[in-house]
mmCIF file of C-alpha atoms in Angstrom:
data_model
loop_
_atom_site.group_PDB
_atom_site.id
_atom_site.type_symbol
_atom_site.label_atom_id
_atom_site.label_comp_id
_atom_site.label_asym_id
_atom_site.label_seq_id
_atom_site.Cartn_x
_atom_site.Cartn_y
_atom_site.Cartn_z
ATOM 1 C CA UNK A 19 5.508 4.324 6.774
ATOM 2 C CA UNK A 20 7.940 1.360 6.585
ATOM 3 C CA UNK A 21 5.961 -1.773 7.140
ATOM 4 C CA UNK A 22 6.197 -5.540 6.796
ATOM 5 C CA UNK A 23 4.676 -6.845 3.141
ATOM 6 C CA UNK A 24 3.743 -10.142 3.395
ATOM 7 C CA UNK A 25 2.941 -11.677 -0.641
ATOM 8 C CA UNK A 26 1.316 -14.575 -0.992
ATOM 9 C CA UNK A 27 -0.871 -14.786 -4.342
ATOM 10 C CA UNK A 28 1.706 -16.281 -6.436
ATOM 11 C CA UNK A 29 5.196 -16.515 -4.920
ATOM 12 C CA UNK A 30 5.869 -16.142 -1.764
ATOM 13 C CA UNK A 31 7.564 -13.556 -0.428
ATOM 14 C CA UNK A 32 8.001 -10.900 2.338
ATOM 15 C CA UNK A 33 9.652 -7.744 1.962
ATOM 16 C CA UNK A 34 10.490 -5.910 5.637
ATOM 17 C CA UNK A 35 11.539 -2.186 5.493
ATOM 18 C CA UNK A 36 11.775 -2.204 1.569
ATOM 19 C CA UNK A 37 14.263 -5.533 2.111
ATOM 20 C CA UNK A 38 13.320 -8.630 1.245
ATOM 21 C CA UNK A 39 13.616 -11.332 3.254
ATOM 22 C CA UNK A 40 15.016 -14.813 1.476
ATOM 23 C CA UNK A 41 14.866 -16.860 4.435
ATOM 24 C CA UNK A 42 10.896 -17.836 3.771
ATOM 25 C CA UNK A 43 12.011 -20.889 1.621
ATOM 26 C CA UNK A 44 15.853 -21.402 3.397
ATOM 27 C CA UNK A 45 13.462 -22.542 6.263
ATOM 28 C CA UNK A 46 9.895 -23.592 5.414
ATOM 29 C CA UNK A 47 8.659 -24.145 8.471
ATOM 30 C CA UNK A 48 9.641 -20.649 9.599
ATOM 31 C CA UNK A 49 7.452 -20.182 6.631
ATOM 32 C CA UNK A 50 4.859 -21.912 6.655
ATOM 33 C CA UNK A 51 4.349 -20.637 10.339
ATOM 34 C CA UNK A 52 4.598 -17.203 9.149
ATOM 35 C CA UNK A 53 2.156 -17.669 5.943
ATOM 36 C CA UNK A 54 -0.349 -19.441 8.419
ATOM 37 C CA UNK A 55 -0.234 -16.372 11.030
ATOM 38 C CA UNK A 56 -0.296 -14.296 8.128
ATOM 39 C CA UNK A 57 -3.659 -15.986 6.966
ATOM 40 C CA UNK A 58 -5.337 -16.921 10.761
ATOM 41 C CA UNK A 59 -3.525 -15.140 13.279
ATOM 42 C CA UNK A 60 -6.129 -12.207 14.035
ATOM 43 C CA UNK A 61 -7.008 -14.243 16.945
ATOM 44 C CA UNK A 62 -4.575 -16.578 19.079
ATOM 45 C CA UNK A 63 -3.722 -19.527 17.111
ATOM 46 C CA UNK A 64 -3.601 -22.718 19.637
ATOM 47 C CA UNK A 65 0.113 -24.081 20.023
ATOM 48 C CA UNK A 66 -1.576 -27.771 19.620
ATOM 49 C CA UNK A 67 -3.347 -26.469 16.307
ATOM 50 C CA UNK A 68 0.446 -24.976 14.859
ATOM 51 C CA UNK A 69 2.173 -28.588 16.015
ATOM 52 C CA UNK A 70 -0.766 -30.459 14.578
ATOM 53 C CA UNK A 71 -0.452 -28.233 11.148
ATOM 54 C CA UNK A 72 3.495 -28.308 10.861
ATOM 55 C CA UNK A 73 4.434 -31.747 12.545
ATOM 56 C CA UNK A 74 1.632 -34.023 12.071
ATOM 57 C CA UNK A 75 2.069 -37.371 13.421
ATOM 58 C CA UNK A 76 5.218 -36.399 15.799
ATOM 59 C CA UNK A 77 5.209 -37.101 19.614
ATOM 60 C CA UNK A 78 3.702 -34.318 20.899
ATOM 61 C CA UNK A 79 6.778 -33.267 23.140
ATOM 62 C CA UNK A 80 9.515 -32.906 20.044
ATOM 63 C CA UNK A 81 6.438 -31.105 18.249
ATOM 64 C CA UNK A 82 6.207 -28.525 20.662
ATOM 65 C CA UNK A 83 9.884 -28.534 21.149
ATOM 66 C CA UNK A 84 10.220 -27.922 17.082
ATOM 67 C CA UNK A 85 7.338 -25.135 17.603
ATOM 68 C CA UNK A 86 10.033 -23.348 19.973
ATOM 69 C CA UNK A 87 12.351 -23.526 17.971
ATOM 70 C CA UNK A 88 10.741 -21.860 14.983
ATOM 71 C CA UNK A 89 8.894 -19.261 16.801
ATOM 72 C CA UNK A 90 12.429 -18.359 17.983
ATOM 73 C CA UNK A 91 13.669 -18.157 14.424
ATOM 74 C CA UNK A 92 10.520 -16.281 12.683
ATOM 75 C CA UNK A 93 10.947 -13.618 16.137
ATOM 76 C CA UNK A 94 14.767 -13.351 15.089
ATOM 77 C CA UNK A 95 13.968 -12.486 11.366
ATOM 78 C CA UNK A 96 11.615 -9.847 12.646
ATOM 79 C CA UNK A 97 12.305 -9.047 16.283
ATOM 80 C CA UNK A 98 10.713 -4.988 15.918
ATOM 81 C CA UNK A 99 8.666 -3.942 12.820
ATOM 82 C CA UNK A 100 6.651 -0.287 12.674
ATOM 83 C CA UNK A 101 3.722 0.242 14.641
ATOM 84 C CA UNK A 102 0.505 0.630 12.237
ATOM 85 C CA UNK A 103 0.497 4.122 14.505
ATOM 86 C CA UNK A 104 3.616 5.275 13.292
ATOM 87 C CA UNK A 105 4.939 5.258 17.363
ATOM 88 C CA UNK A 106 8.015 3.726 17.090
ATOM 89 C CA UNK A 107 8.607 -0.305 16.443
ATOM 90 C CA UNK A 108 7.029 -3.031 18.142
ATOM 91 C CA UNK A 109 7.349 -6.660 18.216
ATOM 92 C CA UNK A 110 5.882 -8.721 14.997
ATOM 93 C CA UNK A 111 4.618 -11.903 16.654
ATOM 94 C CA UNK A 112 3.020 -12.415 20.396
ATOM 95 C CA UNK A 113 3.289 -15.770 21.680
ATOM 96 C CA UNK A 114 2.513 -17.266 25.149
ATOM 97 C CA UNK A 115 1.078 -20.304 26.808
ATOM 98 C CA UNK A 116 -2.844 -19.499 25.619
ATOM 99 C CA UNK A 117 -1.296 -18.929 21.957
ATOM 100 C CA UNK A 118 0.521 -17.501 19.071
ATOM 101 C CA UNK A 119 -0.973 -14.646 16.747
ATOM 102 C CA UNK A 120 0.833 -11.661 14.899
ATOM 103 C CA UNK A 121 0.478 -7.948 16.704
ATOM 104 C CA UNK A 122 -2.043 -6.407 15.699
ATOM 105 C CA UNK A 123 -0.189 -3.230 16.699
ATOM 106 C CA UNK A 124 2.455 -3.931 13.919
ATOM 107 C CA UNK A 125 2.537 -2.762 11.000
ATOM 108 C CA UNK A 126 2.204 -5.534 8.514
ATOM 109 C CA UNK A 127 0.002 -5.884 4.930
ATOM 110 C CA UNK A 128 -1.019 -9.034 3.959
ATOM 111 C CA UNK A 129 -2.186 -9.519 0.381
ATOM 112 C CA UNK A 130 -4.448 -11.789 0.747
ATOM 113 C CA UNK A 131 -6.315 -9.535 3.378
ATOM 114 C CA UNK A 132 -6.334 -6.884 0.718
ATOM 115 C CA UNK A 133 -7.304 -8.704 -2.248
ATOM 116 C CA UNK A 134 -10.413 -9.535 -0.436
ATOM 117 C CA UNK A 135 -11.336 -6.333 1.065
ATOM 118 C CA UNK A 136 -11.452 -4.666 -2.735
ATOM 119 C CA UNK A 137 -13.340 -7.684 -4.459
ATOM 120 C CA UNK A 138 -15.867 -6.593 -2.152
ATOM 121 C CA UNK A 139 -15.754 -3.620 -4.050
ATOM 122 C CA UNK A 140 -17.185 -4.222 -7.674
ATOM 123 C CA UNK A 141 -15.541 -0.798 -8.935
ATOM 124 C CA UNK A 142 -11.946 -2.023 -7.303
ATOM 125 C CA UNK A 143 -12.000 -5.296 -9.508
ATOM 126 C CA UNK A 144 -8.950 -4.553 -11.226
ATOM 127 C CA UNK A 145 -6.694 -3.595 -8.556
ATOM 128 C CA UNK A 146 -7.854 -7.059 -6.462
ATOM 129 C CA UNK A 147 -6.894 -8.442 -10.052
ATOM 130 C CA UNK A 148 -3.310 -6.925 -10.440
ATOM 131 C CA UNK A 149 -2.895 -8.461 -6.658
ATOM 132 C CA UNK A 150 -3.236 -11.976 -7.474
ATOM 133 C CA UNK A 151 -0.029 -12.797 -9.127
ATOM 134 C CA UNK A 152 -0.910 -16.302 -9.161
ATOM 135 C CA UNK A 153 -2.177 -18.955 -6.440
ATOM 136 C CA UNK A 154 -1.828 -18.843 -3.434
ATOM 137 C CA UNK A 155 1.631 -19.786 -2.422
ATOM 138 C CA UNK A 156 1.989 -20.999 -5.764
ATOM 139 C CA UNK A 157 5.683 -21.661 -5.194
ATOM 140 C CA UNK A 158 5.492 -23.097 -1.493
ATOM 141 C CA UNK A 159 5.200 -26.786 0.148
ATOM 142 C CA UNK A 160 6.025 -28.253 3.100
ATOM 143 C CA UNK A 161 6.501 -32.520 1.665
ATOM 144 C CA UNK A 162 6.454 -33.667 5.591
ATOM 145 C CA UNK A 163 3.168 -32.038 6.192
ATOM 146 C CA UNK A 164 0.056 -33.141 4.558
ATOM 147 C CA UNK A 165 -2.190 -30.874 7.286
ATOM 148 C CA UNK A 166 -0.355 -27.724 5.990
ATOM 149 C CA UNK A 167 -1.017 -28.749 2.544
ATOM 150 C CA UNK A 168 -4.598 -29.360 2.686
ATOM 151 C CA UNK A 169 -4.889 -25.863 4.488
ATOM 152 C CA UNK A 170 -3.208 -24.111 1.620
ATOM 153 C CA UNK A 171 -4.906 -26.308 -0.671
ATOM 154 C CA UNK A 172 -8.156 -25.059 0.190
ATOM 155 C CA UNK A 173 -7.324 -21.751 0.930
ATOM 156 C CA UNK A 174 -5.946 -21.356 -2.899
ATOM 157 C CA UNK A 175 -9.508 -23.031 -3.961
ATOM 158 C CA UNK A 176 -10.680 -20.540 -2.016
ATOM 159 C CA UNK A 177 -8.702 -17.561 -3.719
ATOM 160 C CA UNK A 178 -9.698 -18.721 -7.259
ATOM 161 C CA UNK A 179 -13.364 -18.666 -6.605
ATOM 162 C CA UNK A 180 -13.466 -15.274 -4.962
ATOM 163 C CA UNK A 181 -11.733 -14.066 -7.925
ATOM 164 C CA UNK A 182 -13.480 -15.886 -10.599
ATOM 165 C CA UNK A 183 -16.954 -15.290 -9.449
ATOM 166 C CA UNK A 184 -15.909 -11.323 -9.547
ATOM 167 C CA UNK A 185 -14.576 -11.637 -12.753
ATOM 168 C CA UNK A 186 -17.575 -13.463 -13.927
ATOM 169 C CA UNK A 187 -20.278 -10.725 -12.400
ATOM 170 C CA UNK A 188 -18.275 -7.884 -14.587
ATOM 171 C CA UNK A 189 -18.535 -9.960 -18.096
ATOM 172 C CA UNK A 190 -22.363 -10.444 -17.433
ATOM 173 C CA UNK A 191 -22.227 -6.522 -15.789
ATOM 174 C CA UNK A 192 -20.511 -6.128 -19.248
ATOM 175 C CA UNK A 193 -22.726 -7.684 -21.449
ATOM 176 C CA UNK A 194 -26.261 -6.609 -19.739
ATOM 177 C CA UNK A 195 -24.405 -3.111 -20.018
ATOM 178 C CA UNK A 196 -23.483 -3.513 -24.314
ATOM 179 C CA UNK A 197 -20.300 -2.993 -23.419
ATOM 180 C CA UNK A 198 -18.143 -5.575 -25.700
ATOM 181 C CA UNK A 199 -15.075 -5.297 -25.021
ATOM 182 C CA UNK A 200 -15.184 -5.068 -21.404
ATOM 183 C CA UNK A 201 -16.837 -8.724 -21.128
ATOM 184 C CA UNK A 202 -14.481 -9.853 -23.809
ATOM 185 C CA UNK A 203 -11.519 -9.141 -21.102
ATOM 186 C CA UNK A 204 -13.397 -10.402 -18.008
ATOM 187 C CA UNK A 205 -14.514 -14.014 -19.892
ATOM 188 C CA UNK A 206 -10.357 -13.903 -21.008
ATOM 189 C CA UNK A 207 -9.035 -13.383 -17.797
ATOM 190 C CA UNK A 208 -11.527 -16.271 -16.187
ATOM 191 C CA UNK A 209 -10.174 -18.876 -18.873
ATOM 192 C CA UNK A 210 -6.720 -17.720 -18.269
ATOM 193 C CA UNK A 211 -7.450 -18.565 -14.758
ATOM 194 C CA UNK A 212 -9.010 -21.958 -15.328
ATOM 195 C CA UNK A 213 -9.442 -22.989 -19.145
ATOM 196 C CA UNK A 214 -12.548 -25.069 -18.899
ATOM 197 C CA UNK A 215 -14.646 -22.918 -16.819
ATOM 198 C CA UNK A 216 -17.906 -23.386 -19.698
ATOM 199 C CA UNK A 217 -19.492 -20.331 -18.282
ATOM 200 C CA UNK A 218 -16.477 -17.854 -19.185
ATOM 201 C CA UNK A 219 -16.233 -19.540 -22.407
ATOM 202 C CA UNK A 220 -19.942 -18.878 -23.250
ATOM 203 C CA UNK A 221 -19.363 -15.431 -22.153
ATOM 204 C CA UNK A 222 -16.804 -14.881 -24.113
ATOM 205 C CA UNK A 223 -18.826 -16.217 -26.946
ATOM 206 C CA UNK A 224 -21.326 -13.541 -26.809
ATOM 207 C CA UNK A 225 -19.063 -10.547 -25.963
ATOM 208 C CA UNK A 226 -17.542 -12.023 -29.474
ATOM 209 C CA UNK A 227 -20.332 -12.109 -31.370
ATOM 210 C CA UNK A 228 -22.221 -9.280 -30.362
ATOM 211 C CA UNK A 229 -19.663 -6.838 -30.876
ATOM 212 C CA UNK A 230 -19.339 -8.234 -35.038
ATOM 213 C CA UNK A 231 -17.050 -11.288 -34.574
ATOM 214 C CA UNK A 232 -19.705 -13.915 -35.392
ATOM 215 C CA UNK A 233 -16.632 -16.035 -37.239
ATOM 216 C CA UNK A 234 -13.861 -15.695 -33.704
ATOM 217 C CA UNK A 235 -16.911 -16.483 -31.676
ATOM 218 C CA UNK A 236 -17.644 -19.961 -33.607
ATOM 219 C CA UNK A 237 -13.558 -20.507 -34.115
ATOM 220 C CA UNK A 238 -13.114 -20.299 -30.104
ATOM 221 C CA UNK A 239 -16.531 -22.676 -29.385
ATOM 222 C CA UNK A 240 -14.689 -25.219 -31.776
ATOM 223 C CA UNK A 241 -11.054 -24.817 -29.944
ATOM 224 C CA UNK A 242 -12.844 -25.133 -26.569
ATOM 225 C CA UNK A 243 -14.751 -28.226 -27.549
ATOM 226 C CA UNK A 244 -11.280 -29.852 -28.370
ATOM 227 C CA UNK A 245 -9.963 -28.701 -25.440
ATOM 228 C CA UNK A 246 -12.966 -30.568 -22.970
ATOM 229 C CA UNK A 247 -12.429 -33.593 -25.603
ATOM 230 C CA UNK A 248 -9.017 -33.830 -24.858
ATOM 231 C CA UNK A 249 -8.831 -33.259 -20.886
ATOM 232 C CA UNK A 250 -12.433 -34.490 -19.637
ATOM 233 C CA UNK A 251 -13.350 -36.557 -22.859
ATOM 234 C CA UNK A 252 -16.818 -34.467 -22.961
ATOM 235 C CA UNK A 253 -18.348 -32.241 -25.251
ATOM 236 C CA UNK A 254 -19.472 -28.783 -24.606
ATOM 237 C CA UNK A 255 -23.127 -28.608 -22.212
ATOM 238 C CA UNK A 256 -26.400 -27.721 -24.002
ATOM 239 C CA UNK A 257 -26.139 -24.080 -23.250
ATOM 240 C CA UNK A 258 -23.377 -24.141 -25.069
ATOM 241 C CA UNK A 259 -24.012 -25.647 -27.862
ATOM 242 C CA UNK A 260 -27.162 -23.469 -28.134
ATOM 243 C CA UNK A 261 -26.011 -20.366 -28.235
ATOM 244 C CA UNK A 262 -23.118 -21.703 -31.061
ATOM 245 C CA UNK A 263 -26.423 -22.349 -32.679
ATOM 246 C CA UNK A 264 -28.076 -18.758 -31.780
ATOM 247 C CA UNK A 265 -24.441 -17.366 -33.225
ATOM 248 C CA UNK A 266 -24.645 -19.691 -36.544
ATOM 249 C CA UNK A 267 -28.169 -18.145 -37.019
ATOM 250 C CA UNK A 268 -27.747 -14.728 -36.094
ATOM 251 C CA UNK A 269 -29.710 -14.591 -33.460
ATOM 252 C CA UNK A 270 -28.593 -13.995 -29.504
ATOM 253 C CA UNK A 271 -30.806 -13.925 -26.351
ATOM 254 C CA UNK A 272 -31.675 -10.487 -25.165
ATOM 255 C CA UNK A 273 -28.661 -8.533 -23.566
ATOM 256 C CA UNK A 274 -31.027 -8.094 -20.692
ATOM 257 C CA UNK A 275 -30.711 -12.006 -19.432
ATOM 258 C CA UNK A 276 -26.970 -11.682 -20.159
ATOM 259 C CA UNK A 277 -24.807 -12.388 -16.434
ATOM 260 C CA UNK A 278 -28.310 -13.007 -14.623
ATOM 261 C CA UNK A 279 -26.704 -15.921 -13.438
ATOM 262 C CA UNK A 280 -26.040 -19.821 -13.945
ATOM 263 C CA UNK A 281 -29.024 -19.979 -16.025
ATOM 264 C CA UNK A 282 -28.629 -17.692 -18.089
ATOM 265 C CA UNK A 283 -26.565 -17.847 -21.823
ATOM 266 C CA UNK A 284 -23.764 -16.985 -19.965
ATOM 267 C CA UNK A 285 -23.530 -18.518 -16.884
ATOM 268 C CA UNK A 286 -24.526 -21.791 -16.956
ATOM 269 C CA UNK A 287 -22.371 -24.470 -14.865
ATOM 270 C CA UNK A 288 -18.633 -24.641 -14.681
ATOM 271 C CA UNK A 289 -17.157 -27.638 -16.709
ATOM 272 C CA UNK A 290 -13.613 -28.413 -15.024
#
């Protein structure tokens, strides 16, 4: 069924009918309005909170003047998509005095909405993965609106942990379970996410050395301490400096306390 595809882990985009649509960044308030709705509009979204969000500051007349204005373009970009019931096409966004929201009789797919529905499925890790193609609206700013960009702000925060504390369950999952290489991939794909998260990095440490690469274990505890040197003038946390030790020695905690948590040899607490 045709539907509207709204992306926006990484750059934003939304593709309507297998077309995409440019006009997201020609006009960023259309947007922004449309990435908000995307994100909150379940329920009515008050026409003071949307003026507020998009035109901070402005005399509340022109703001919901310029809130007119750019309902009327986003409803002329998409003036009928599918209904999620296959019955014809129906209109994408319902707007009237009480509030604005999208239909929920439309047919649209939000990533975001997605991504979070299979992290809450441990087995479905890597498909929430291959979803986030980056931030959230990694590519996307409005410079006249600090309100819209402290909302996206936090909802990328947001993003990042979800995904990170998955990816950080199936290392330890990985490790309690002997399997290597699995928590080798999982500890990766956290540091590609944010280098000096210490608990990855410790993680990654024993998936190293207990699957026979004692030597890559110690080389990446060296490269990570010069990394915290160089952007947070710190040294590696006691955890991890003790099980470099454990890994100089030969000897590892039990795989049983691996991923039991943030006190455990490879959780600990984030460095950022």
């Amino acid at each position: 069924m045709p539907m509207l595809s709204i992306n926006l882990l990484g750059p934003f985009s939304a593709d309507l009918d297998g077309r995409l649509v440019a006009e997201m960044h020609a006009n960023r308030k259309v947007g922004a309005l449309l990435a908000y709705l995307a994100v909150e509009g379940q329920r009515p979204q008050r026409r003071g909170t949307l003026t507020g969000l998009l035109w901070p500051g402005m005399p509340e007349k022109s703001a919901r003047h310029n809130l007119s204005q750019t309902l009327y373009m986003l409803k002329g970009l998409f003036p009928q998509v599918a209904a999620r019931e296959d019955q014809g096409r129906v209109p994408l966004v319902l707007a009237d005095r009480r509030g604005v929201r999208l239909n929920p009789e439309a047919a649209v797919e939000v990533d975001v909405q997605r991504f979070e529905a299979l992290l809450r499925d441990p087995a479905r890790l890597a498909e929430a993965d291959a979803l986030y193609r980056g931030d959230f609206l990694a590519d996307f700013y409005l410079e006249d609106s600090s309100e819209f960009e402290s909302w996206a702000a936090a909802r990328r925060e947001a993003y990042r942990v979800e995904l990170l504390e998955a990816l950080s369950g199936a290392a330890g999952a990985g490790l309690q379970a002997g399997d290597f290489q699995q928590a080798r991939a999982y500890a990766e794909r956290q540091l590609g996410l944010d280098p000096l998260r210490e608990g990855a990095q410790r993680q990654l440490m024993e998936a190293l050395a207990r699957g026979g690469e004692r030597a890559e274990a110690l080389g990446r505890h060296q490269a990570f301490r010069g990394l915290l040197l160089e952007e947070l003038g710190v040294e590696p946390g006691a955890e991890s400096e003790a099980l470099a030790a454990a890994i100089r020695a030969g000897t590892l905690a039990p795989a049983t306390q691996a991923g039991e948590g943030e006190g455990s040899s490879t959780g600990g607490s984030q460095t950022h």
